[in-house]
Amino acid sequence: MIRKKNMLLGVNIDHVATVRQARGTSYPDPVEIALIAEENGADSITVHLREDRRHIQDHDVERLIRLVNTRVNLEMALNNEIIDLACSFKPSDCCLVPEKRQELTTEGGLDVLSQMDQLAQATERLKKSGIRVAYFVDPEPKQIESSQMAGAEVVELHTGTYADALSEKQQKYELNRIRECAVHGTKIGLTVHAGHGLHYENTVEIAAIREILELNIGHSIIAKSLDVGIAKAVSGMKKIIMDAR
Ligand code: PXP
């Protein structure tokens, strides 16, 4: 019997905006890149609207939701101002993540139990706006069960500790935690996604876990696009300056 392949790829394009914001230019345009990602297999486009707006801006979210053909997954902190924006923008999906001003990227998953009431209220508001709600959590059974209690329909398992493992033994241990939590989450009725720190070498073992239905991957894909795109970018500029003579 041929098993139906059912893994989705969400492409996180935050770092397209990072390059733009570094110069305050109008390029590169995250929407343009999102459309190319979709043409090449992305099943959804993920952006994190951070409190400090260090990369993605409000207007990016509004344009993405208007122009993207697949789904937009808006990552955000448990922050009333951003939840208000999400309820008015109405992306198809939201993923609630912990957020610290000083961090380089999201560090660790949500501690669902310690903020159950606030999470439940935010989740209800988002769901009322027709948005599917995910929580980004560490692969721990108690976080998964409390996510369901608070109303999340999806858990995104944090794969950062697996990705950062310093030994093969630790990596195997982390992989096993992720696998067990994916099975547990599915069994109790949640949709299970995963992401963070996944790259071209470490993704295959996570992608092989059947219960995980979607992976969200950003930094490594944007980094790879420099590798695969630099030749064309340089030769294009060289042609312009040579043709001008
Ligand atoms: N999932 C979540 C919840 C994230 O916060 C991020 C980073 O924004 C990712 C996935 C993607 O991580 P990476 O950029 O390391 O692929």
PDB file of C-alpha atoms and ligand atoms in Angstrom:
ATOM      1  CA  MET A   1       0.000   0.000   0.000  1.00  0.00           C
ATOM      2  CA  ILE A   2       1.327   3.445  -0.889  1.00  0.00           C
ATOM      3  CA  ARG A   3       1.071   5.758   2.143  1.00  0.00           C
ATOM      4  CA  LYS A   4      -0.224   9.206   1.377  1.00  0.00           C
ATOM      5  CA  LYS A   5       2.396  11.873   2.040  1.00  0.00           C
ATOM      6  CA  ASN A   6       0.968  14.476   4.329  1.00  0.00           C
ATOM      7  CA  MET A   7       3.772  16.684   5.610  1.00  0.00           C
ATOM      8  CA  LEU A   8       3.409  20.431   5.113  1.00  0.00           C
ATOM      9  CA  LEU A   9       6.188  23.029   4.980  1.00  0.00           C
ATOM     10  CA  GLY A  10       5.674  26.433   6.539  1.00  0.00           C
ATOM     11  CA  VAL A  11       8.391  28.854   5.447  1.00  0.00           C
ATOM     12  CA  ASN A  12       9.302  31.564   7.940  1.00  0.00           C
ATOM     13  CA  ILE A  13      10.364  34.707   6.051  1.00  0.00           C
ATOM     14  CA  ASP A  14      11.232  36.973   9.011  1.00  0.00           C
ATOM     15  CA  HIS A  15      14.845  37.280   7.925  1.00  0.00           C
ATOM     16  CA  VAL A  16      13.920  38.671   4.521  1.00  0.00           C
ATOM     17  CA  ALA A  17      12.585  41.613   6.521  1.00  0.00           C
ATOM     18  CA  THR A  18      15.738  41.579   8.684  1.00  0.00           C
ATOM     19  CA  VAL A  19      17.830  42.358   5.578  1.00  0.00           C
ATOM     20  CA  ARG A  20      15.419  45.116   4.525  1.00  0.00           C
ATOM     21  CA  GLN A  21      15.268  46.701   7.985  1.00  0.00           C
ATOM     22  CA  ALA A  22      19.095  46.695   8.236  1.00  0.00           C
ATOM     23  CA  ARG A  23      19.130  49.429   5.543  1.00  0.00           C
ATOM     24  CA  GLY A  24      15.644  50.896   5.769  1.00  0.00           C
ATOM     25  CA  THR A  25      15.118  50.117   2.069  1.00  0.00           C
ATOM     26  CA  SER A  26      11.935  48.894   0.395  1.00  0.00           C
ATOM     27  CA  TYR A  27      13.684  45.695  -0.749  1.00  0.00           C
ATOM     28  CA  PRO A  28      13.815  42.765  -0.365  1.00  0.00           C
ATOM     29  CA  ASP A  29      10.039  42.526  -0.161  1.00  0.00           C
ATOM     30  CA  PRO A  30       8.831  39.679   2.104  1.00  0.00           C
ATOM     31  CA  VAL A  31       5.626  39.381   0.061  1.00  0.00           C
ATOM     32  CA  GLU A  32       7.546  38.857  -3.178  1.00  0.00           C
ATOM     33  CA  ILE A  33       9.694  36.200  -1.490  1.00  0.00           C
ATOM     34  CA  ALA A  34       6.595  34.570   0.044  1.00  0.00           C
ATOM     35  CA  LEU A  35       5.048  34.196  -3.418  1.00  0.00           C
ATOM     36  CA  ILE A  36       8.241  32.556  -4.752  1.00  0.00           C
ATOM     37  CA  ALA A  37       8.291  30.251  -1.700  1.00  0.00           C
ATOM     38  CA  GLU A  38       4.706  29.228  -2.424  1.00  0.00           C
ATOM     39  CA  GLU A  39       5.486  28.549  -6.094  1.00  0.00           C
ATOM     40  CA  ASN A  40       8.215  26.194  -4.926  1.00  0.00           C
ATOM     41  CA  GLY A  41       6.334  24.135  -2.403  1.00  0.00           C
ATOM     42  CA  ALA A  42       5.701  26.235   0.709  1.00  0.00           C
ATOM     43  CA  ASP A  43       2.319  25.245   2.138  1.00  0.00           C
ATOM     44  CA  SER A  44       2.158  28.273   4.413  1.00  0.00           C
ATOM     45  CA  ILE A  45       4.062  31.444   5.164  1.00  0.00           C
ATOM     46  CA  THR A  46       5.052  32.188   8.742  1.00  0.00           C
ATOM     47  CA  VAL A  47       6.021  35.575  10.178  1.00  0.00           C
ATOM     48  CA  HIS A  48       6.662  36.689  13.740  1.00  0.00           C
ATOM     49  CA  LEU A  49       5.328  40.166  14.487  1.00  0.00           C
ATOM     50  CA  ARG A  50       7.619  40.974  17.394  1.00  0.00           C
ATOM     51  CA  GLU A  51       6.831  43.606  20.013  1.00  0.00           C
ATOM     52  CA  ASP A  52       9.979  45.552  18.984  1.00  0.00           C
ATOM     53  CA  ARG A  53       9.130  45.205  15.236  1.00  0.00           C
ATOM     54  CA  ARG A  54      12.757  44.297  14.559  1.00  0.00           C
ATOM     55  CA  HIS A  55      11.963  42.605  11.256  1.00  0.00           C
ATOM     56  CA  ILE A  56       8.341  42.056  10.132  1.00  0.00           C
ATOM     57  CA  GLN A  57       6.174  45.214  10.220  1.00  0.00           C
ATOM     58  CA  ASP A  58       2.397  45.558  10.540  1.00  0.00           C
ATOM     59  CA  HIS A  59       2.083  46.471   6.839  1.00  0.00           C
ATOM     60  CA  ASP A  60       3.918  43.242   5.883  1.00  0.00           C
ATOM     61  CA  VAL A  61       1.342  41.185   7.774  1.00  0.00           C
ATOM     62  CA  GLU A  62      -1.548  43.048   6.172  1.00  0.00           C
ATOM     63  CA  ARG A  63      -0.113  42.607   2.639  1.00  0.00           C
ATOM     64  CA  LEU A  64       0.813  38.959   3.198  1.00  0.00           C
ATOM     65  CA  ILE A  65      -2.699  38.086   4.314  1.00  0.00           C
ATOM     66  CA  ARG A  66      -4.094  39.878   1.273  1.00  0.00           C
ATOM     67  CA  LEU A  67      -1.684  38.454  -1.313  1.00  0.00           C
ATOM     68  CA  VAL A  68      -0.515  35.029  -0.194  1.00  0.00           C
ATOM     69  CA  ASN A  69      -2.304  32.126  -1.871  1.00  0.00           C
ATOM     70  CA  THR A  70      -1.809  29.495   0.839  1.00  0.00           C
ATOM     71  CA  ARG A  71      -2.018  30.264   4.580  1.00  0.00           C
ATOM     72  CA  VAL A  72      -0.423  32.894   6.780  1.00  0.00           C
ATOM     73  CA  ASN A  73       0.737  31.757  10.204  1.00  0.00           C
ATOM     74  CA  LEU A  74       1.276  34.744  12.491  1.00  0.00           C
ATOM     75  CA  GLU A  75       3.606  34.079  15.423  1.00  0.00           C
ATOM     76  CA  MET A  76       3.222  36.416  18.359  1.00  0.00           C
ATOM     77  CA  ALA A  77       3.660  36.894  22.064  1.00  0.00           C
ATOM     78  CA  LEU A  78       0.798  36.925  24.539  1.00  0.00           C
ATOM     79  CA  ASN A  79       0.473  40.686  24.093  1.00  0.00           C
ATOM     80  CA  ASN A  80      -2.882  42.475  23.941  1.00  0.00           C
ATOM     81  CA  GLU A  81      -1.868  45.010  21.295  1.00  0.00           C
ATOM     82  CA  ILE A  82      -0.652  42.248  18.940  1.00  0.00           C
ATOM     83  CA  ILE A  83      -3.660  40.045  19.671  1.00  0.00           C
ATOM     84  CA  ASP A  84      -5.900  43.018  18.727  1.00  0.00           C
ATOM     85  CA  LEU A  85      -3.973  43.345  15.460  1.00  0.00           C
ATOM     86  CA  ALA A  86      -4.302  39.603  14.763  1.00  0.00           C
ATOM     87  CA  CYS A  87      -8.064  39.760  15.360  1.00  0.00           C
ATOM     88  CA  SER A  88      -8.352  42.575  12.838  1.00  0.00           C
ATOM     89  CA  PHE A  89      -5.906  41.126  10.250  1.00  0.00           C
ATOM     90  CA  LYS A  90      -7.411  37.603  10.572  1.00  0.00           C
ATOM     91  CA  PRO A  91      -4.587  35.331   9.371  1.00  0.00           C
ATOM     92  CA  SER A  92      -5.609  31.689   8.964  1.00  0.00           C
ATOM     93  CA  ASP A  93      -3.310  30.662  11.823  1.00  0.00           C
ATOM     94  CA  CYS A  94      -1.660  32.171  14.891  1.00  0.00           C
ATOM     95  CA  CYS A  95       1.078  30.625  16.974  1.00  0.00           C
ATOM     96  CA  LEU A  96       1.561  31.991  20.482  1.00  0.00           C
ATOM     97  CA  VAL A  97       5.220  32.032  21.468  1.00  0.00           C
ATOM     98  CA  PRO A  98       7.186  33.352  24.449  1.00  0.00           C
ATOM     99  CA  GLU A  99       9.107  36.519  23.611  1.00  0.00           C
ATOM    100  CA  LYS A 100      11.938  38.368  25.308  1.00  0.00           C
ATOM    101  CA  ARG A 101      13.272  41.702  24.075  1.00  0.00           C
ATOM    102  CA  GLN A 102      16.938  40.740  24.301  1.00  0.00           C
ATOM    103  CA  GLU A 103      16.774  37.322  22.662  1.00  0.00           C
ATOM    104  CA  LEU A 104      18.158  36.712  19.161  1.00  0.00           C
ATOM    105  CA  THR A 105      15.324  34.296  18.399  1.00  0.00           C
ATOM    106  CA  THR A 106      12.535  32.536  20.321  1.00  0.00           C
ATOM    107  CA  GLU A 107      14.142  30.709  23.246  1.00  0.00           C
ATOM    108  CA  GLY A 108      12.171  27.744  24.543  1.00  0.00           C
ATOM    109  CA  GLY A 109       8.461  27.066  24.462  1.00  0.00           C
ATOM    110  CA  LEU A 110       5.568  28.657  26.344  1.00  0.00           C
ATOM    111  CA  ASP A 111       5.048  27.742  29.975  1.00  0.00           C
ATOM    112  CA  VAL A 112       1.346  27.096  29.487  1.00  0.00           C
ATOM    113  CA  LEU A 113       0.456  26.146  33.063  1.00  0.00           C
ATOM    114  CA  SER A 114       1.746  29.356  34.642  1.00  0.00           C
ATOM    115  CA  GLN A 115      -0.363  31.579  32.335  1.00  0.00           C
ATOM    116  CA  MET A 116      -3.342  29.355  31.691  1.00  0.00           C
ATOM    117  CA  ASP A 117      -6.019  32.048  32.196  1.00  0.00           C
ATOM    118  CA  GLN A 118      -4.392  34.671  29.979  1.00  0.00           C
ATOM    119  CA  LEU A 119      -3.685  32.081  27.277  1.00  0.00           C
ATOM    120  CA  ALA A 120      -7.250  30.742  27.399  1.00  0.00           C
ATOM    121  CA  GLN A 121      -8.686  34.272  27.061  1.00  0.00           C
ATOM    122  CA  ALA A 122      -6.407  35.175  24.151  1.00  0.00           C
ATOM    123  CA  THR A 123      -7.130  31.844  22.457  1.00  0.00           C
ATOM    124  CA  GLU A 124     -10.879  32.351  22.732  1.00  0.00           C
ATOM    125  CA  ARG A 125     -10.604  35.824  21.188  1.00  0.00           C
ATOM    126  CA  LEU A 126      -8.463  34.561  18.303  1.00  0.00           C
ATOM    127  CA  LYS A 127     -10.734  31.584  17.658  1.00  0.00           C
ATOM    128  CA  LYS A 128     -13.771  33.883  17.616  1.00  0.00           C
ATOM    129  CA  SER A 129     -12.045  35.750  14.776  1.00  0.00           C
ATOM    130  CA  GLY A 130     -11.847  32.486  12.813  1.00  0.00           C
ATOM    131  CA  ILE A 131      -8.136  31.926  13.493  1.00  0.00           C
ATOM    132  CA  ARG A 132      -6.686  28.482  14.216  1.00  0.00           C
ATOM    133  CA  VAL A 133      -4.534  28.757  17.333  1.00  0.00           C
ATOM    134  CA  ALA A 134      -1.250  26.954  17.993  1.00  0.00           C
ATOM    135  CA  TYR A 135       1.016  27.096  21.038  1.00  0.00           C
ATOM    136  CA  PHE A 136       4.774  26.749  20.684  1.00  0.00           C
ATOM    137  CA  VAL A 137       5.782  24.379  23.478  1.00  0.00           C
ATOM    138  CA  ASP A 138       8.717  22.292  24.602  1.00  0.00           C
ATOM    139  CA  PRO A 139       8.229  18.562  24.014  1.00  0.00           C
ATOM    140  CA  GLU A 140       6.834  17.860  27.492  1.00  0.00           C
ATOM    141  CA  PRO A 141       3.546  15.979  28.069  1.00  0.00           C
ATOM    142  CA  LYS A 142       2.318  18.469  30.705  1.00  0.00           C
ATOM    143  CA  GLN A 143       2.746  21.411  28.319  1.00  0.00           C
ATOM    144  CA  ILE A 144       0.851  19.550  25.621  1.00  0.00           C
ATOM    145  CA  GLU A 145      -2.020  18.586  27.899  1.00  0.00           C
ATOM    146  CA  SER A 146      -2.299  22.109  29.309  1.00  0.00           C
ATOM    147  CA  SER A 147      -2.256  23.536  25.761  1.00  0.00           C
ATOM    148  CA  GLN A 148      -5.355  21.510  25.015  1.00  0.00           C
ATOM    149  CA  MET A 149      -6.977  22.611  28.291  1.00  0.00           C
ATOM    150  CA  ALA A 150      -6.367  26.261  27.379  1.00  0.00           C
ATOM    151  CA  GLY A 151      -8.047  25.762  23.997  1.00  0.00           C
ATOM    152  CA  ALA A 152      -5.175  25.350  21.528  1.00  0.00           C
ATOM    153  CA  GLU A 153      -5.996  23.244  18.486  1.00  0.00           C
ATOM    154  CA  VAL A 154      -2.382  22.830  17.442  1.00  0.00           C
ATOM    155  CA  VAL A 155       0.878  22.422  19.335  1.00  0.00           C
ATOM    156  CA  GLU A 156       4.123  23.313  17.612  1.00  0.00           C
ATOM    157  CA  LEU A 157       6.858  21.278  19.268  1.00  0.00           C
ATOM    158  CA  HIS A 158      10.044  23.232  19.880  1.00  0.00           C
ATOM    159  CA  THR A 159      12.882  21.427  18.121  1.00  0.00           C
ATOM    160  CA  GLY A 160      15.597  23.892  19.213  1.00  0.00           C
ATOM    161  CA  THR A 161      17.064  21.688  21.942  1.00  0.00           C
ATOM    162  CA  TYR A 162      17.257  18.784  19.467  1.00  0.00           C
ATOM    163  CA  ALA A 163      18.918  21.081  16.907  1.00  0.00           C
ATOM    164  CA  ASP A 164      21.430  22.423  19.440  1.00  0.00           C
ATOM    165  CA  ALA A 165      22.336  19.012  20.934  1.00  0.00           C
ATOM    166  CA  LEU A 166      26.080  18.700  21.398  1.00  0.00           C
ATOM    167  CA  SER A 167      26.331  14.927  21.213  1.00  0.00           C
ATOM    168  CA  GLU A 168      24.695  12.161  19.251  1.00  0.00           C
ATOM    169  CA  LYS A 169      23.393  10.687  22.501  1.00  0.00           C
ATOM    170  CA  GLN A 170      21.687  13.941  23.489  1.00  0.00           C
ATOM    171  CA  GLN A 171      20.278  14.385  20.010  1.00  0.00           C
ATOM    172  CA  LYS A 172      18.767  10.887  20.115  1.00  0.00           C
ATOM    173  CA  TYR A 173      17.299  11.636  23.542  1.00  0.00           C
ATOM    174  CA  GLU A 174      15.740  14.891  22.290  1.00  0.00           C
ATOM    175  CA  LEU A 175      14.446  13.214  19.143  1.00  0.00           C
ATOM    176  CA  ASN A 176      12.757  10.597  21.264  1.00  0.00           C
ATOM    177  CA  ARG A 177      11.075  13.246  23.454  1.00  0.00           C
ATOM    178  CA  ILE A 178       9.749  14.947  20.315  1.00  0.00           C
ATOM    179  CA  ARG A 179       8.528  11.639  18.882  1.00  0.00           C
ATOM    180  CA  GLU A 180       6.752  10.634  22.102  1.00  0.00           C
ATOM    181  CA  CYS A 181       5.105  14.037  22.442  1.00  0.00           C
ATOM    182  CA  ALA A 182       3.989  13.971  18.801  1.00  0.00           C
ATOM    183  CA  VAL A 183       2.307  10.609  19.430  1.00  0.00           C
ATOM    184  CA  HIS A 184       0.783  11.823  22.707  1.00  0.00           C
ATOM    185  CA  GLY A 185      -0.489  15.104  21.236  1.00  0.00           C
ATOM    186  CA  THR A 186      -2.089  13.306  18.315  1.00  0.00           C
ATOM    187  CA  LYS A 187      -3.659  10.733  20.627  1.00  0.00           C
ATOM    188  CA  ILE A 188      -5.385  13.395  22.727  1.00  0.00           C
ATOM    189  CA  GLY A 189      -6.736  15.086  19.592  1.00  0.00           C
ATOM    190  CA  LEU A 190      -4.286  17.898  18.879  1.00  0.00           C
ATOM    191  CA  THR A 191      -2.683  18.672  15.540  1.00  0.00           C
ATOM    192  CA  VAL A 192       1.079  18.485  15.955  1.00  0.00           C
ATOM    193  CA  HIS A 193       3.579  20.727  14.185  1.00  0.00           C
ATOM    194  CA  ALA A 194       7.277  21.272  14.913  1.00  0.00           C
ATOM    195  CA  GLY A 195      10.007  23.764  14.241  1.00  0.00           C
ATOM    196  CA  HIS A 196      12.974  25.873  15.254  1.00  0.00           C
ATOM    197  CA  GLY A 197      16.627  25.362  14.375  1.00  0.00           C
ATOM    198  CA  LEU A 198      15.868  22.867  11.617  1.00  0.00           C
ATOM    199  CA  HIS A 199      18.310  22.856   8.712  1.00  0.00           C
ATOM    200  CA  TYR A 200      19.373  20.788   5.706  1.00  0.00           C
ATOM    201  CA  GLU A 201      21.156  18.180   7.837  1.00  0.00           C
ATOM    202  CA  ASN A 202      18.934  17.734  10.891  1.00  0.00           C
ATOM    203  CA  THR A 203      15.410  17.913   9.436  1.00  0.00           C
ATOM    204  CA  VAL A 204      15.073  14.417   7.975  1.00  0.00           C
ATOM    205  CA  GLU A 205      14.652  12.642  11.316  1.00  0.00           C
ATOM    206  CA  ILE A 206      11.977  15.092  12.471  1.00  0.00           C
ATOM    207  CA  ALA A 207      10.225  14.913   9.085  1.00  0.00           C
ATOM    208  CA  ALA A 208      10.088  11.119   9.429  1.00  0.00           C
ATOM    209  CA  ILE A 209       7.815  11.361  12.498  1.00  0.00           C
ATOM    210  CA  ARG A 210       4.427  10.583  10.969  1.00  0.00           C
ATOM    211  CA  GLU A 211       2.385  12.332  13.660  1.00  0.00           C
ATOM    212  CA  ILE A 212       4.008  15.696  12.872  1.00  0.00           C
ATOM    213  CA  LEU A 213       1.927  17.269  10.130  1.00  0.00           C
ATOM    214  CA  GLU A 214       3.800  20.507   9.494  1.00  0.00           C
ATOM    215  CA  LEU A 215       7.312  21.895   9.934  1.00  0.00           C
ATOM    216  CA  ASN A 216       8.060  25.600  10.264  1.00  0.00           C
ATOM    217  CA  ILE A 217      11.511  26.438   8.981  1.00  0.00           C
ATOM    218  CA  GLY A 218      13.045  29.879   8.464  1.00  0.00           C
ATOM    219  CA  HIS A 219      16.658  30.786   9.099  1.00  0.00           C
ATOM    220  CA  SER A 220      18.265  27.855   7.249  1.00  0.00           C
ATOM    221  CA  ILE A 221      16.101  28.363   4.154  1.00  0.00           C
ATOM    222  CA  ILE A 222      16.833  32.097   3.962  1.00  0.00           C
ATOM    223  CA  ALA A 223      20.556  31.352   4.539  1.00  0.00           C
ATOM    224  CA  LYS A 224      20.512  28.706   1.794  1.00  0.00           C
ATOM    225  CA  SER A 225      18.971  31.183  -0.622  1.00  0.00           C
ATOM    226  CA  LEU A 226      22.192  33.229  -0.343  1.00  0.00           C
ATOM    227  CA  ASP A 227      24.263  30.173  -1.263  1.00  0.00           C
ATOM    228  CA  VAL A 228      22.109  29.233  -4.202  1.00  0.00           C
ATOM    229  CA  GLY A 229      21.407  32.823  -5.332  1.00  0.00           C
ATOM    230  CA  ILE A 230      24.721  34.675  -4.974  1.00  0.00           C
ATOM    231  CA  ALA A 231      26.102  33.598  -8.390  1.00  0.00           C
ATOM    232  CA  LYS A 232      23.111  35.065 -10.249  1.00  0.00           C
ATOM    233  CA  ALA A 233      23.111  38.190  -8.087  1.00  0.00           C
ATOM    234  CA  VAL A 234      26.781  38.981  -8.757  1.00  0.00           C
ATOM    235  CA  SER A 235      26.679  38.150 -12.468  1.00  0.00           C
ATOM    236  CA  GLY A 236      23.566  40.333 -12.853  1.00  0.00           C
ATOM    237  CA  MET A 237      25.305  43.357 -11.349  1.00  0.00           C
ATOM    238  CA  LYS A 238      28.500  42.673 -13.321  1.00  0.00           C
ATOM    239  CA  LYS A 239      26.459  42.687 -16.540  1.00  0.00           C
ATOM    240  CA  ILE A 240      24.875  46.044 -15.638  1.00  0.00           C
ATOM    241  CA  ILE A 241      28.220  47.747 -15.060  1.00  0.00           C
ATOM    242  CA  MET A 242      29.877  46.217 -18.134  1.00  0.00           C
ATOM    243  CA  ASP A 243      26.922  47.070 -20.396  1.00  0.00           C
ATOM    244  CA  ALA A 244      27.128  50.701 -19.232  1.00  0.00           C
ATOM    245  CA  ARG A 245      30.571  51.129 -20.863  1.00  0.00           C
TER     246      ARG A 245
HETATM  247  N1  PXP B   1       8.694  28.086  14.976  1.00  0.00           N
HETATM  248  C1  PXP B   1       8.649  29.117  15.848  1.00  0.00           C
HETATM  249  C2  PXP B   1       7.527  29.149  16.845  1.00  0.00           C
HETATM  250  C3  PXP B   1       9.596  30.156  15.814  1.00  0.00           C
HETATM  251  O1  PXP B   1       9.520  31.163  16.707  1.00  0.00           O
HETATM  252  C4  PXP B   1      10.587  30.131  14.802  1.00  0.00           C
HETATM  253  C5  PXP B   1      11.558  31.263  14.702  1.00  0.00           C
HETATM  254  O2  PXP B   1      10.887  32.447  14.448  1.00  0.00           O
HETATM  255  C6  PXP B   1      10.596  29.046  13.909  1.00  0.00           C
HETATM  256  C7  PXP B   1       9.649  28.036  14.025  1.00  0.00           C
HETATM  257  C8  PXP B   1      11.594  28.954  12.807  1.00  0.00           C
HETATM  258  O3  PXP B   1      12.861  28.755  13.362  1.00  0.00           O
HETATM  259  P1  PXP B   1      14.142  28.820  12.442  1.00  0.00           P
HETATM  260  O4  PXP B   1      14.249  30.220  11.912  1.00  0.00           O
HETATM  261  O5  PXP B   1      15.259  28.448  13.361  1.00  0.00           O
HETATM  262  O6  PXP B   1      13.939  27.821  11.333  1.00  0.00           O
END
